[in-house]
Structures are given as C-alpha cells and as structure tokens.
C-alpha cells in the first residue's frame, strides 16, 4: 500500500482502497506521451486548452508530407492484391439479392474506385443471383436485374439463379405476374443458366414464361421447381412445360407442389428425377 492510499484509508477509517483506474488504451497512452514529450510548458504561461489541440495527431486521412505517416495510416486491406481482394469479395457475394442495391457486389462497388473496378471486372461475382420479389417490378428493379445479367457475362461456371417468391396471402396473382415478368427478362441469358431454383405461386404460368428458353439451355444441369398455394386457382386444363425437354446437360430435376395436370418434359436419360405432385 502506498503512502497516498494509506492516507486515504486512514481518513475514511476503513481498509477499502479506492478503485483502480481503468487501463488506458494504447491510443490514449500514445497521445499522453506525445503531449509530455513535445510540450514542456510552464503552467504560469499556458493552459491545457492551448496544448491539447496542438498535440493531437492528425486524422488518418489528412494530407501530410511525411511518407511514414502515410504508411502508418494505411489500412491493411489496402495492401491486398487485386486477385486476393477479388476472392474475398467473391466469397462475400454468394447468393446476393439482385434487388438489394445495399448488398453484395452492389455495395462493394460503392466503397471506392478500386473496389468498383474489381467488382465490374469479375463476372463470377455476379453469377450467383438470388431474386426475391417483394412487390411488382419497377424500372429500377428491372435495371438492376439487366445490369447483373450483363456483368455476369463470361463467368466460367455460368449462372446459378434462385427465384424465391414467398408464400403470401395477399396479391397472389400480382406475385405470379411478377414472377413471369422476371423469367421473361432472363430469356436472353438462358444459354448461360447452370442452375435454376424456383419457389413460386402455383398459378404462375410457367409454360408461357419459360417457352422462350426451349432448346436454348445447353449447360443447364440442375432444375428445382417448388410451387405453393391452392391448386384450384391454377385451372383444370392440361399444361405442358417443354423448356427442359432439350437440355443435354440436365442431370437433376426436382418438382414439388405442381398442379396434377401440369406435364413437364425432360430428357429420358436424366439420372436424378423427383416429382411430388399435389394430390388429385
């Protein structure tokens, strides 16, 4: 126990010492050391308010003629090579939502000019697309989808598309129409479809909105179609979907919740096929 602590304990007539001061951070210690080393000021001529502003280090982004300060203020991520940065952003962009401009490569391309160049130059970063329509399409959302399809041109693995339209009790027919419009917007990129997963309302007219890709999906390997909703709104007539009939690379087809009168044509030698229809 120090002399000062003993004096305080004696005054308070107990053995409880005052709490230990909180440990200062490295930045606080550094600033304090800078103040004591650079400013030996007589208390009769200066006040602390005159010392502290001059002693504080400049902001990290402030311009300085000292190269050492620039090197010290440089963020570690700035030292990454373009190839390594692309790999990091690629992993962080898997299954990004194409309609969310604050997510995935949309957000990374707004950080700085260097990141934007990396994003727009990497087709793989845009090739795993998740489409979640929450309302009818607008000119803005249509533009985002077209832009993503354009930036994904050249991706070696093709396009992996997830069209997820959740079960809703309101505006089901509007949802179906939105899904059909989305699929028609993706027609020009059908030759690059590698994987297609859909969770859409049962009244979506897939035979119409997929007819434009018939015979034009040469690298399509996996298709999963799951439909939800009451079957009585889908009609009673027979519907034929022939979009995947001539898909030479198709290895997996999974169907669930389709109307009993919906016929899906596919290659006869497909190795993995599952069809869970709605009951009659």
GROMACS .gro file of C-alpha atoms in nm, residues 66-270:
model
  205
   66UNK     CA    1   0.570   1.272  -4.420
   67UNK     CA    2   0.569   0.936  -4.605
   68UNK     CA    3   0.599   0.748  -4.276
   69UNK     CA    4   0.265   0.885  -4.159
   70UNK     CA    5   0.100   0.777  -4.484
   71UNK     CA    6   0.237   0.427  -4.441
   72UNK     CA    7   0.123   0.411  -4.079
   73UNK     CA    8  -0.230   0.526  -4.160
   74UNK     CA    9  -0.276   0.283  -4.447
   75UNK     CA   10  -0.543   0.021  -4.381
   76UNK     CA   11  -0.429  -0.344  -4.405
   77UNK     CA   12  -0.691  -0.422  -4.671
   78UNK     CA   13  -0.527  -0.165  -4.900
   79UNK     CA   14  -0.224  -0.392  -4.916
   80UNK     CA   15  -0.418  -0.680  -5.074
   81UNK     CA   16  -0.351  -0.768  -5.434
   82UNK     CA   17  -0.644  -0.734  -5.678
   83UNK     CA   18  -0.659  -1.114  -5.712
   84UNK     CA   19  -0.686  -1.172  -5.336
   85UNK     CA   20  -0.938  -0.891  -5.291
   86UNK     CA   21  -1.149  -1.041  -5.570
   87UNK     CA   22  -1.151  -1.378  -5.394
   88UNK     CA   23  -1.261  -1.219  -5.066
   89UNK     CA   24  -1.540  -1.018  -5.228
   90UNK     CA   25  -1.643  -1.323  -5.430
   91UNK     CA   26  -1.697  -1.530  -5.115
   92UNK     CA   27  -1.892  -1.244  -4.959
   93UNK     CA   28  -2.118  -1.208  -5.265
   94UNK     CA   29  -2.251  -1.563  -5.290
   95UNK     CA   30  -2.630  -1.564  -5.338
   96UNK     CA   31  -2.659  -1.188  -5.316
   97UNK     CA   32  -3.005  -1.038  -5.362
   98UNK     CA   33  -3.016  -0.873  -5.702
   99UNK     CA   34  -3.289  -0.628  -5.598
  100UNK     CA   35  -3.099  -0.511  -5.288
  101UNK     CA   36  -2.856  -0.240  -5.400
  102UNK     CA   37  -2.703  -0.232  -5.049
  103UNK     CA   38  -2.589  -0.594  -5.060
  104UNK     CA   39  -2.316  -0.797  -5.225
  105UNK     CA   40  -2.127  -0.651  -5.519
  106UNK     CA   41  -2.370  -0.361  -5.540
  107UNK     CA   42  -2.245  -0.239  -5.201
  108UNK     CA   43  -1.878  -0.327  -5.255
  109UNK     CA   44  -1.863  -0.135  -5.581
  110UNK     CA   45  -1.959   0.183  -5.393
  111UNK     CA   46  -1.666   0.170  -5.147
  112UNK     CA   47  -1.408   0.327  -5.375
  113UNK     CA   48  -1.297   0.338  -5.737
  114UNK     CA   49  -1.055   0.047  -5.691
  115UNK     CA   50  -1.323  -0.182  -5.545
  116UNK     CA   51  -1.566  -0.079  -5.816
  117UNK     CA   52  -1.313  -0.179  -6.081
  118UNK     CA   53  -1.267  -0.516  -5.914
  119UNK     CA   54  -1.642  -0.577  -5.897
  120UNK     CA   55  -1.732  -0.482  -6.253
  121UNK     CA   56  -1.434  -0.681  -6.387
  122UNK     CA   57  -1.529  -1.007  -6.212
  123UNK     CA   58  -1.819  -1.194  -6.382
  124UNK     CA   59  -1.807  -1.466  -6.117
  125UNK     CA   60  -1.905  -1.214  -5.851
  126UNK     CA   61  -2.241  -1.160  -6.025
  127UNK     CA   62  -2.307  -1.518  -6.134
  128UNK     CA   63  -2.490  -1.646  -5.820
  129UNK     CA   64  -2.812  -1.448  -5.829
  130UNK     CA   65  -3.094  -1.457  -5.576
  131UNK     CA   66  -3.416  -1.288  -5.687
  132UNK     CA   67  -3.668  -1.210  -5.414
  133UNK     CA   68  -3.956  -1.001  -5.549
  134UNK     CA   69  -4.148  -0.837  -5.269
  135UNK     CA   70  -4.362  -0.617  -5.493
  136UNK     CA   71  -4.422  -0.553  -5.860
  137UNK     CA   72  -4.121  -0.467  -6.072
  138UNK     CA   73  -4.022  -0.108  -6.131
  139UNK     CA   74  -3.786   0.049  -6.382
  140UNK     CA   75  -3.520   0.048  -6.108
  141UNK     CA   76  -3.550  -0.323  -6.024
  142UNK     CA   77  -3.566  -0.417  -6.393
  143UNK     CA   78  -3.247  -0.220  -6.446
  144UNK     CA   79  -3.074  -0.398  -6.156
  145UNK     CA   80  -3.161  -0.740  -6.299
  146UNK     CA   81  -3.046  -0.649  -6.651
  147UNK     CA   82  -2.726  -0.499  -6.513
  148UNK     CA   83  -2.647  -0.810  -6.309
  149UNK     CA   84  -2.707  -1.037  -6.607
  150UNK     CA   85  -2.478  -0.818  -6.819
  151UNK     CA   86  -2.197  -0.810  -6.561
  152UNK     CA   87  -2.212  -1.190  -6.524
  153UNK     CA   88  -2.124  -1.248  -6.890
  154UNK     CA   89  -1.807  -1.454  -6.904
  155UNK     CA   90  -1.848  -1.636  -6.571
  156UNK     CA   91  -1.686  -1.977  -6.631
  157UNK     CA   92  -1.945  -2.169  -6.427
  158UNK     CA   93  -2.248  -1.999  -6.582
  159UNK     CA   94  -2.542  -1.861  -6.387
  160UNK     CA   95  -2.689  -2.002  -6.067
  161UNK     CA   96  -3.034  -1.848  -6.026
  162UNK     CA   97  -3.265  -1.868  -5.726
  163UNK     CA   98  -3.610  -1.717  -5.776
  164UNK     CA   99  -3.773  -1.707  -5.435
  165UNK     CA  100  -4.125  -1.572  -5.411
  166UNK     CA  101  -4.251  -1.641  -5.056
  167UNK     CA  102  -4.599  -1.758  -4.970
  168UNK     CA  103  -4.830  -1.459  -4.940
  169UNK     CA  104  -5.199  -1.437  -4.858
  170UNK     CA  105  -5.244  -1.110  -5.046
  171UNK     CA  106  -5.185  -1.018  -5.409
  172UNK     CA  107  -5.110  -1.375  -5.519
  173UNK     CA  108  -5.199  -1.304  -5.880
  174UNK     CA  109  -4.975  -0.997  -5.880
  175UNK     CA  110  -4.694  -1.212  -5.744
  176UNK     CA  111  -4.742  -1.466  -6.020
  177UNK     CA  112  -4.736  -1.195  -6.285
  178UNK     CA  113  -4.416  -1.054  -6.135
  179UNK     CA  114  -4.250  -1.397  -6.145
  180UNK     CA  115  -4.350  -1.438  -6.510
  181UNK     CA  116  -4.202  -1.099  -6.598
  182UNK     CA  117  -3.876  -1.185  -6.421
  183UNK     CA  118  -3.842  -1.510  -6.613
  184UNK     CA  119  -3.905  -1.334  -6.942
  185UNK     CA  120  -3.636  -1.077  -6.856
  186UNK     CA  121  -3.391  -1.365  -6.810
  187UNK     CA  122  -3.458  -1.522  -7.151
  188UNK     CA  123  -3.153  -1.358  -7.318
  189UNK     CA  124  -2.923  -1.523  -7.063
  190UNK     CA  125  -3.077  -1.873  -7.088
  191UNK     CA  126  -2.772  -2.010  -7.269
  192UNK     CA  127  -2.572  -1.937  -6.951
  193UNK     CA  128  -2.811  -2.095  -6.699
  194UNK     CA  129  -2.629  -2.362  -6.497
  195UNK     CA  130  -2.871  -2.399  -6.206
  196UNK     CA  131  -3.231  -2.284  -6.167
  197UNK     CA  132  -3.425  -2.298  -5.841
  198UNK     CA  133  -3.776  -2.158  -5.810
  199UNK     CA  134  -4.023  -2.125  -5.525
  200UNK     CA  135  -4.324  -1.953  -5.680
  201UNK     CA  136  -4.705  -1.940  -5.660
  202UNK     CA  137  -4.885  -2.235  -5.815
  203UNK     CA  138  -5.079  -2.012  -6.053
  204UNK     CA  139  -4.758  -1.893  -6.221
  205UNK     CA  140  -4.790  -1.981  -6.591
  206UNK     CA  141  -4.452  -2.146  -6.632
  207UNK     CA  142  -4.543  -2.290  -6.971
  208UNK     CA  143  -4.569  -1.936  -7.109
  209UNK     CA  144  -4.285  -1.760  -6.931
  210UNK     CA  145  -4.038  -2.045  -6.997
  211UNK     CA  146  -4.127  -2.121  -7.358
  212UNK     CA  147  -3.870  -1.868  -7.477
  213UNK     CA  148  -3.582  -2.081  -7.343
  214UNK     CA  149  -3.688  -2.412  -7.501
  215UNK     CA  150  -3.389  -2.563  -7.675
  216UNK     CA  151  -3.164  -2.280  -7.557
  217UNK     CA  152  -3.026  -2.412  -7.227
  218UNK     CA  153  -2.716  -2.608  -7.334
  219UNK     CA  154  -2.533  -2.603  -6.997
  220UNK     CA  155  -2.832  -2.627  -6.762
  221UNK     CA  156  -2.760  -2.903  -6.510
  222UNK     CA  157  -2.997  -2.862  -6.215
  223UNK     CA  158  -3.362  -2.754  -6.202
  224UNK     CA  159  -3.578  -2.737  -5.891
  225UNK     CA  160  -3.935  -2.606  -5.912
  226UNK     CA  161  -4.145  -2.581  -5.598
  227UNK     CA  162  -4.490  -2.421  -5.610
  228UNK     CA  163  -4.717  -2.315  -5.328
  229UNK     CA  164  -5.080  -2.212  -5.299
  230UNK     CA  165  -5.422  -2.368  -5.355
  231UNK     CA  166  -5.445  -2.576  -5.671
  232UNK     CA  167  -5.799  -2.458  -5.757
  233UNK     CA  168  -5.664  -2.121  -5.874
  234UNK     CA  169  -5.432  -2.279  -6.129
  235UNK     CA  170  -5.704  -2.402  -6.364
  236UNK     CA  171  -5.805  -2.752  -6.464
  237UNK     CA  172  -5.669  -2.766  -6.817
  238UNK     CA  173  -5.357  -2.964  -6.905
  239UNK     CA  174  -5.039  -2.758  -6.922
  240UNK     CA  175  -4.713  -2.870  -7.081
  241UNK     CA  176  -4.373  -2.724  -6.990
  242UNK     CA  177  -4.122  -2.810  -7.262
  243UNK     CA  178  -3.842  -2.569  -7.164
  244UNK     CA  179  -3.621  -2.854  -7.040
  245UNK     CA  180  -3.706  -3.119  -7.298
  246UNK     CA  181  -3.390  -3.050  -7.498
  247UNK     CA  182  -3.144  -2.978  -7.217
  248UNK     CA  183  -2.848  -3.203  -7.297
  249UNK     CA  184  -2.661  -3.133  -6.972
  250UNK     CA  185  -2.958  -3.173  -6.736
  251UNK     CA  186  -2.872  -3.417  -6.454
  252UNK     CA  187  -3.123  -3.328  -6.182
  253UNK     CA  188  -3.490  -3.229  -6.195
  254UNK     CA  189  -3.693  -3.182  -5.877
  255UNK     CA  190  -4.062  -3.090  -5.888
  256UNK     CA  191  -4.284  -3.019  -5.589
  257UNK     CA  192  -4.632  -2.877  -5.549
  258UNK     CA  193  -4.713  -2.857  -5.921
  259UNK     CA  194  -5.072  -2.889  -6.036
  260UNK     CA  195  -5.163  -3.253  -6.119
  261UNK     CA  196  -5.248  -3.156  -6.478
  262UNK     CA  197  -4.907  -2.996  -6.541
  263UNK     CA  198  -4.676  -3.201  -6.762
  264UNK     CA  199  -4.303  -3.133  -6.759
  265UNK     CA  200  -4.099  -3.271  -7.048
  266UNK     CA  201  -3.735  -3.360  -6.990
  267UNK     CA  202  -3.462  -3.584  -7.140
  268UNK     CA  203  -3.541  -3.954  -7.086
  269UNK     CA  204  -3.191  -4.039  -6.960
  270UNK     CA  205  -3.185  -3.792  -6.673
   0.00000   0.00000   0.00000
